[in-house]
Amino acid sequence: KQEVTQIPAALSVPEGENLVLNCSFTDSAIYNLQWFRQDPGKGLTSLLLIQSSQREQTSGRLNASLDKSSGRSTLYIAASQPGDSATYLCAVTSGGGADGLTFGKGTHLIIQP
Amino acid sequence: EAGVAQSPRYKIIEKRQSVAFWCNPISGHATLYWYQQILGQGPKLLIQFQNNGVVDDSQLPKDRFSAERLKGVDSTLKIQPAKLEDSAVYLCASSLDRSGAGYEQYFGPGTRLTVT
């Protein structure tokens, strides 16, 4: 059974810092990995999708990497801003028919102005 | 492009009552998912539809939960009878297809259910 772990569970940093959020998964036979952000009381916003054949994806100040063999992904946020404050969730799908995402519990990020 | 729509946004019911949630996916998206998110946890998949058919419902508590997707578009999720532990946010998501970048899932705002 696939399990996804996110470290740290919470993080508070001053505005302007670069930061890294970590995600690990137990079964390396994934089809893709997706990073989301969730604001309080809201649904999930997709940030980046990395397919299993890819090593990284970039969108603006965000960069996500994937190392399938070691079961790890990182989300790098450059020059953090208060608007980046949210919970960040990592999720994987194994494909092969059942495509539902298996999520970690998330990292609660606070960017101090 | 319109996103995934869900209603109602909030619902409060007493235990043993029934409740239904509605989802309208992004236009043209063949795959639809229902997730349950308990406070402090990541979402958990309940059921996945591909067009009209069920692909995966292995984590759906079938003694009380049911879901349907008529005509391959809108979907409803029903709970009958509700228990206290069903209090959660119910999220609907959709994806374009089942290849490559088409797997990217887009989520609606969710329905927050409180069972008292």
CSV table of C-alpha atoms in Angstrom, one decimal:
chain,number,residue,atom,x,y,z
A,1,LYS,CA,0.0,0.0,0.0
A,2,GLN,CA,1.4,3.4,-1.0
A,3,GLU,CA,2.2,5.8,1.8
A,4,VAL,CA,3.2,9.4,1.3
A,5,THR,CA,5.1,11.4,4.0
A,6,GLN,CA,5.7,15.1,4.0
A,7,ILE,CA,8.4,16.8,6.1
A,8,PRO,CA,8.2,19.2,7.8
A,9,ALA,CA,4.6,19.2,9.0
A,10,ALA,CA,4.9,23.0,9.6
A,11,LEU,CA,7.3,25.7,8.6
A,12,SER,CA,7.6,29.4,9.4
A,13,VAL,CA,10.1,31.6,7.6
A,14,PRO,CA,10.7,35.3,7.0
A,15,GLU,CA,9.7,36.8,3.6
A,16,GLY,CA,12.3,36.5,0.9
A,17,GLU,CA,13.8,33.2,1.9
A,18,ASN,CA,14.2,30.3,-0.4
A,19,LEU,CA,12.7,27.1,1.0
A,20,VAL,CA,12.4,23.4,0.3
A,21,LEU,CA,9.4,21.1,1.1
A,22,ASN,CA,10.0,17.4,1.1
A,23,CYS,CA,7.9,14.5,0.1
A,24,SER,CA,8.6,10.8,0.2
A,25,PHE,CA,6.6,7.8,-1.0
A,26,THR,CA,7.1,4.1,-0.2
A,27,ASP,CA,6.3,2.5,-3.6
A,28,SER,CA,8.5,3.8,-6.3
A,29,ALA,CA,6.2,2.4,-9.1
A,30,ILE,CA,4.4,5.7,-9.5
A,31,TYR,CA,2.9,7.1,-12.7
A,32,ASN,CA,3.1,10.7,-11.7
A,33,LEU,CA,3.4,13.1,-8.8
A,34,GLN,CA,1.4,16.3,-8.2
A,35,TRP,CA,2.0,19.2,-5.9
A,36,PHE,CA,-1.0,21.2,-4.6
A,37,ARG,CA,-1.6,24.2,-2.4
A,38,GLN,CA,-4.6,24.5,-0.2
A,39,ASP,CA,-5.7,27.7,1.4
A,40,PRO,CA,-7.9,27.6,4.5
A,41,GLY,CA,-11.5,26.6,3.7
A,42,LYS,CA,-10.7,26.2,0.1
A,43,GLY,CA,-10.2,23.4,-2.4
A,44,LEU,CA,-6.8,22.3,-3.8
A,45,THR,CA,-5.0,24.3,-6.5
A,46,SER,CA,-2.7,22.3,-8.7
A,47,LEU,CA,0.9,23.7,-8.8
A,48,LEU,CA,3.0,21.2,-10.7
A,49,LEU,CA,2.6,17.7,-12.3
A,50,ILE,CA,5.7,15.6,-12.8
A,51,GLN,CA,5.3,12.5,-14.9
A,52,SER,CA,7.4,9.5,-14.0
A,53,SER,CA,9.7,10.0,-17.0
A,54,GLN,CA,10.5,13.5,-15.9
A,55,ARG,CA,13.0,14.7,-13.3
A,56,GLU,CA,11.6,18.2,-12.7
A,57,GLN,CA,9.0,20.8,-13.5
A,58,THR,CA,9.1,24.6,-13.1
A,59,SER,CA,6.5,27.2,-12.8
A,60,GLY,CA,7.5,30.7,-12.0
A,61,ARG,CA,9.1,30.7,-8.6
A,62,LEU,CA,8.3,27.0,-8.0
A,63,ASN,CA,10.5,24.1,-9.0
A,64,ALA,CA,9.6,20.5,-8.2
A,65,SER,CA,12.0,17.5,-8.6
A,66,LEU,CA,11.3,13.8,-8.7
A,67,ASP,CA,13.7,11.0,-7.9
A,68,LYS,CA,11.6,7.8,-8.4
A,69,SER,CA,14.2,5.4,-7.5
A,70,SER,CA,14.7,6.8,-4.0
A,71,GLY,CA,11.0,7.6,-3.6
A,72,ARG,CA,11.5,11.4,-3.1
A,73,SER,CA,10.3,14.7,-4.4
A,74,THR,CA,11.1,18.2,-3.3
A,75,LEU,CA,9.2,21.5,-3.9
A,76,TYR,CA,11.5,24.5,-4.1
A,77,ILE,CA,10.0,28.0,-3.5
A,78,ALA,CA,12.2,30.9,-4.4
A,79,ALA,CA,12.0,34.3,-2.9
A,80,SER,CA,9.0,33.5,-0.7
A,81,GLN,CA,6.2,36.0,-0.2
A,82,PRO,CA,3.4,36.2,2.4
A,83,GLY,CA,0.9,35.2,-0.3
A,84,ASP,CA,2.7,31.8,-0.4
A,85,SER,CA,1.3,31.0,3.0
A,86,ALA,CA,-0.8,27.9,2.7
A,87,THR,CA,-0.7,24.1,3.1
A,88,TYR,CA,1.3,22.3,0.5
A,89,LEU,CA,0.2,18.8,-0.4
A,90,CYS,CA,2.1,16.1,-2.3
A,91,ALA,CA,0.3,13.3,-4.0
A,92,VAL,CA,1.2,10.3,-6.2
A,93,THR,CA,-0.7,8.1,-8.6
A,94,SER,CA,0.2,4.6,-9.6
A,95,GLY,CA,-1.7,4.6,-12.9
A,96,GLY,CA,-2.4,1.2,-14.4
A,97,GLY,CA,-6.1,1.8,-14.2
A,98,ALA,CA,-6.8,3.2,-10.8
A,99,ASP,CA,-5.6,6.8,-11.0
A,100,GLY,CA,-6.7,8.2,-7.7
A,101,LEU,CA,-4.1,10.2,-5.8
A,102,THR,CA,-2.5,9.1,-2.6
A,103,PHE,CA,-1.8,12.2,-0.5
A,104,GLY,CA,0.5,13.2,2.3
A,105,LYS,CA,-0.7,15.1,5.2
A,106,GLY,CA,0.8,18.3,3.9
A,107,THR,CA,3.2,21.0,5.1
A,108,HIS,CA,1.7,24.1,6.7
A,109,LEU,CA,3.8,27.0,5.5
A,110,ILE,CA,3.7,30.5,7.0
A,111,ILE,CA,5.7,33.3,5.4
A,112,GLN,CA,6.3,36.1,7.9
A,113,PRO,CA,6.1,39.7,6.4
B,1,GLU,CA,-12.4,28.0,-18.6
B,2,ALA,CA,-14.8,27.2,-15.8
B,3,GLY,CA,-13.5,25.1,-12.9
B,4,VAL,CA,-15.0,22.2,-11.1
B,5,ALA,CA,-18.3,23.2,-9.5
B,6,GLN,CA,-19.7,21.7,-6.3
B,7,SER,CA,-22.8,22.3,-4.2
B,8,PRO,CA,-23.7,22.8,-1.5
B,9,ARG,CA,-20.6,24.4,0.0
B,10,TYR,CA,-21.7,23.7,3.6
B,11,LYS,CA,-24.1,21.2,5.1
B,12,ILE,CA,-25.0,20.4,8.7
B,13,ILE,CA,-27.1,17.3,9.5
B,14,GLU,CA,-27.8,15.1,12.4
B,15,LYS,CA,-26.5,11.5,12.5
B,16,ARG,CA,-28.6,8.9,10.8
B,17,GLN,CA,-29.9,11.5,8.3
B,18,SER,CA,-29.1,11.4,4.6
B,19,VAL,CA,-27.2,13.9,2.5
B,20,ALA,CA,-26.2,14.4,-1.1
B,21,PHE,CA,-23.5,16.3,-2.8
B,22,TRP,CA,-23.3,17.4,-6.4
B,23,CYS,CA,-20.3,17.9,-8.7
B,24,ASN,CA,-20.0,19.3,-12.2
B,25,PRO,CA,-16.5,18.7,-13.7
B,26,ILE,CA,-14.6,20.8,-16.1
B,27,SER,CA,-16.1,20.5,-19.6
B,28,GLY,CA,-14.7,17.7,-21.6
B,29,HIS,CA,-13.0,15.9,-18.6
B,30,ALA,CA,-13.7,12.2,-18.9
B,31,THR,CA,-12.5,11.2,-15.4
B,32,LEU,CA,-14.1,12.3,-12.2
B,33,TYR,CA,-13.0,11.6,-8.6
B,34,TRP,CA,-14.6,12.0,-5.2
B,35,TYR,CA,-12.3,12.5,-2.2
B,36,GLN,CA,-12.9,12.8,1.6
B,37,GLN,CA,-10.7,15.1,3.6
B,38,ILE,CA,-10.8,14.8,7.3
B,39,LEU,CA,-9.4,17.8,9.3
B,40,GLY,CA,-5.6,17.7,9.4
B,41,GLN,CA,-5.3,14.9,6.9
B,42,GLY,CA,-4.7,14.7,3.2
B,43,PRO,CA,-7.6,13.8,0.9
B,44,LYS,CA,-8.5,10.1,0.6
B,45,LEU,CA,-10.0,8.8,-2.7
B,46,LEU,CA,-13.5,7.4,-2.4
B,47,ILE,CA,-14.4,6.7,-6.0
B,48,GLN,CA,-13.2,7.2,-9.5
B,49,PHE,CA,-15.4,7.4,-12.6
B,50,GLN,CA,-14.2,7.1,-16.2
B,51,ASN,CA,-17.1,8.5,-18.2
B,52,ASN,CA,-20.1,6.6,-16.8
B,53,GLY,CA,-18.3,3.7,-15.4
B,54,VAL,CA,-16.7,3.1,-12.0
B,55,VAL,CA,-12.9,2.5,-12.2
B,56,ASP,CA,-12.1,2.3,-8.5
B,57,ASP,CA,-14.4,2.3,-5.5
B,58,SER,CA,-12.3,0.1,-3.2
B,59,GLN,CA,-12.2,2.7,-0.4
B,60,LEU,CA,-15.9,3.7,-0.6
B,61,PRO,CA,-17.9,2.5,2.5
B,62,LYS,CA,-20.6,0.9,0.4
B,63,ASP,CA,-22.9,0.2,3.3
B,64,ARG,CA,-23.7,3.9,3.6
B,65,PHE,CA,-22.0,5.7,0.6
B,66,SER,CA,-23.2,5.6,-3.0
B,67,ALA,CA,-22.2,7.6,-6.1
B,68,GLU,CA,-23.3,7.9,-9.6
B,69,ARG,CA,-22.3,9.7,-12.7
B,70,LEU,CA,-25.1,9.9,-15.2
B,71,LYS,CA,-24.4,10.7,-18.9
B,72,GLY,CA,-20.7,10.9,-18.1
B,73,VAL,CA,-20.9,14.5,-16.8
B,74,ASP,CA,-22.4,15.5,-13.4
B,75,SER,CA,-22.0,13.3,-10.4
B,76,THR,CA,-23.7,12.9,-7.1
B,77,LEU,CA,-22.3,11.4,-3.9
B,78,LYS,CA,-24.8,10.3,-1.2
B,79,ILE,CA,-24.4,9.3,2.4
B,80,GLN,CA,-27.3,7.4,4.1
B,81,PRO,CA,-27.3,7.1,7.1
B,82,ALA,CA,-24.6,9.6,8.1
B,83,LYS,CA,-22.3,8.9,11.1
B,84,LEU,CA,-20.4,11.4,13.2
B,85,GLU,CA,-17.1,10.2,11.6
B,86,ASP,CA,-18.4,11.3,8.2
B,87,SER,CA,-17.8,14.9,9.2
B,88,ALA,CA,-15.2,16.1,6.6
B,89,VAL,CA,-14.8,18.1,3.4
B,90,TYR,CA,-15.9,16.2,0.3
B,91,LEU,CA,-13.9,17.2,-2.7
B,92,CYS,CA,-14.6,16.5,-6.3
B,93,ALA,CA,-11.9,16.5,-8.9
B,94,SER,CA,-11.7,15.9,-12.7
B,95,SER,CA,-9.0,15.2,-15.2
B,96,LEU,CA,-9.0,15.3,-19.0
B,97,ASP,CA,-7.9,11.8,-19.8
B,98,ARG,CA,-5.7,9.0,-18.7
B,99,SER,CA,-2.4,9.7,-20.5
B,100,GLY,CA,0.5,12.0,-19.8
B,101,ALA,CA,-0.3,15.4,-18.7
B,102,GLY,CA,-4.0,14.5,-19.0
B,103,TYR,CA,-3.7,12.9,-15.6
B,104,GLU,CA,-3.5,16.3,-13.9
B,105,GLN,CA,-6.4,16.6,-11.5
B,106,TYR,CA,-8.3,19.8,-10.9
B,107,PHE,CA,-10.3,20.2,-7.7
B,108,GLY,CA,-13.5,21.9,-6.8
B,109,PRO,CA,-14.0,24.1,-3.7
B,110,GLY,CA,-15.4,21.2,-1.7
B,111,THR,CA,-18.5,20.6,0.5
B,112,ARG,CA,-17.9,20.9,4.2
B,113,LEU,CA,-20.2,18.4,6.0
B,114,THR,CA,-20.8,18.5,9.8
B,115,VAL,CA,-22.7,15.6,11.3
B,116,THR,CA,-24.0,16.3,14.8
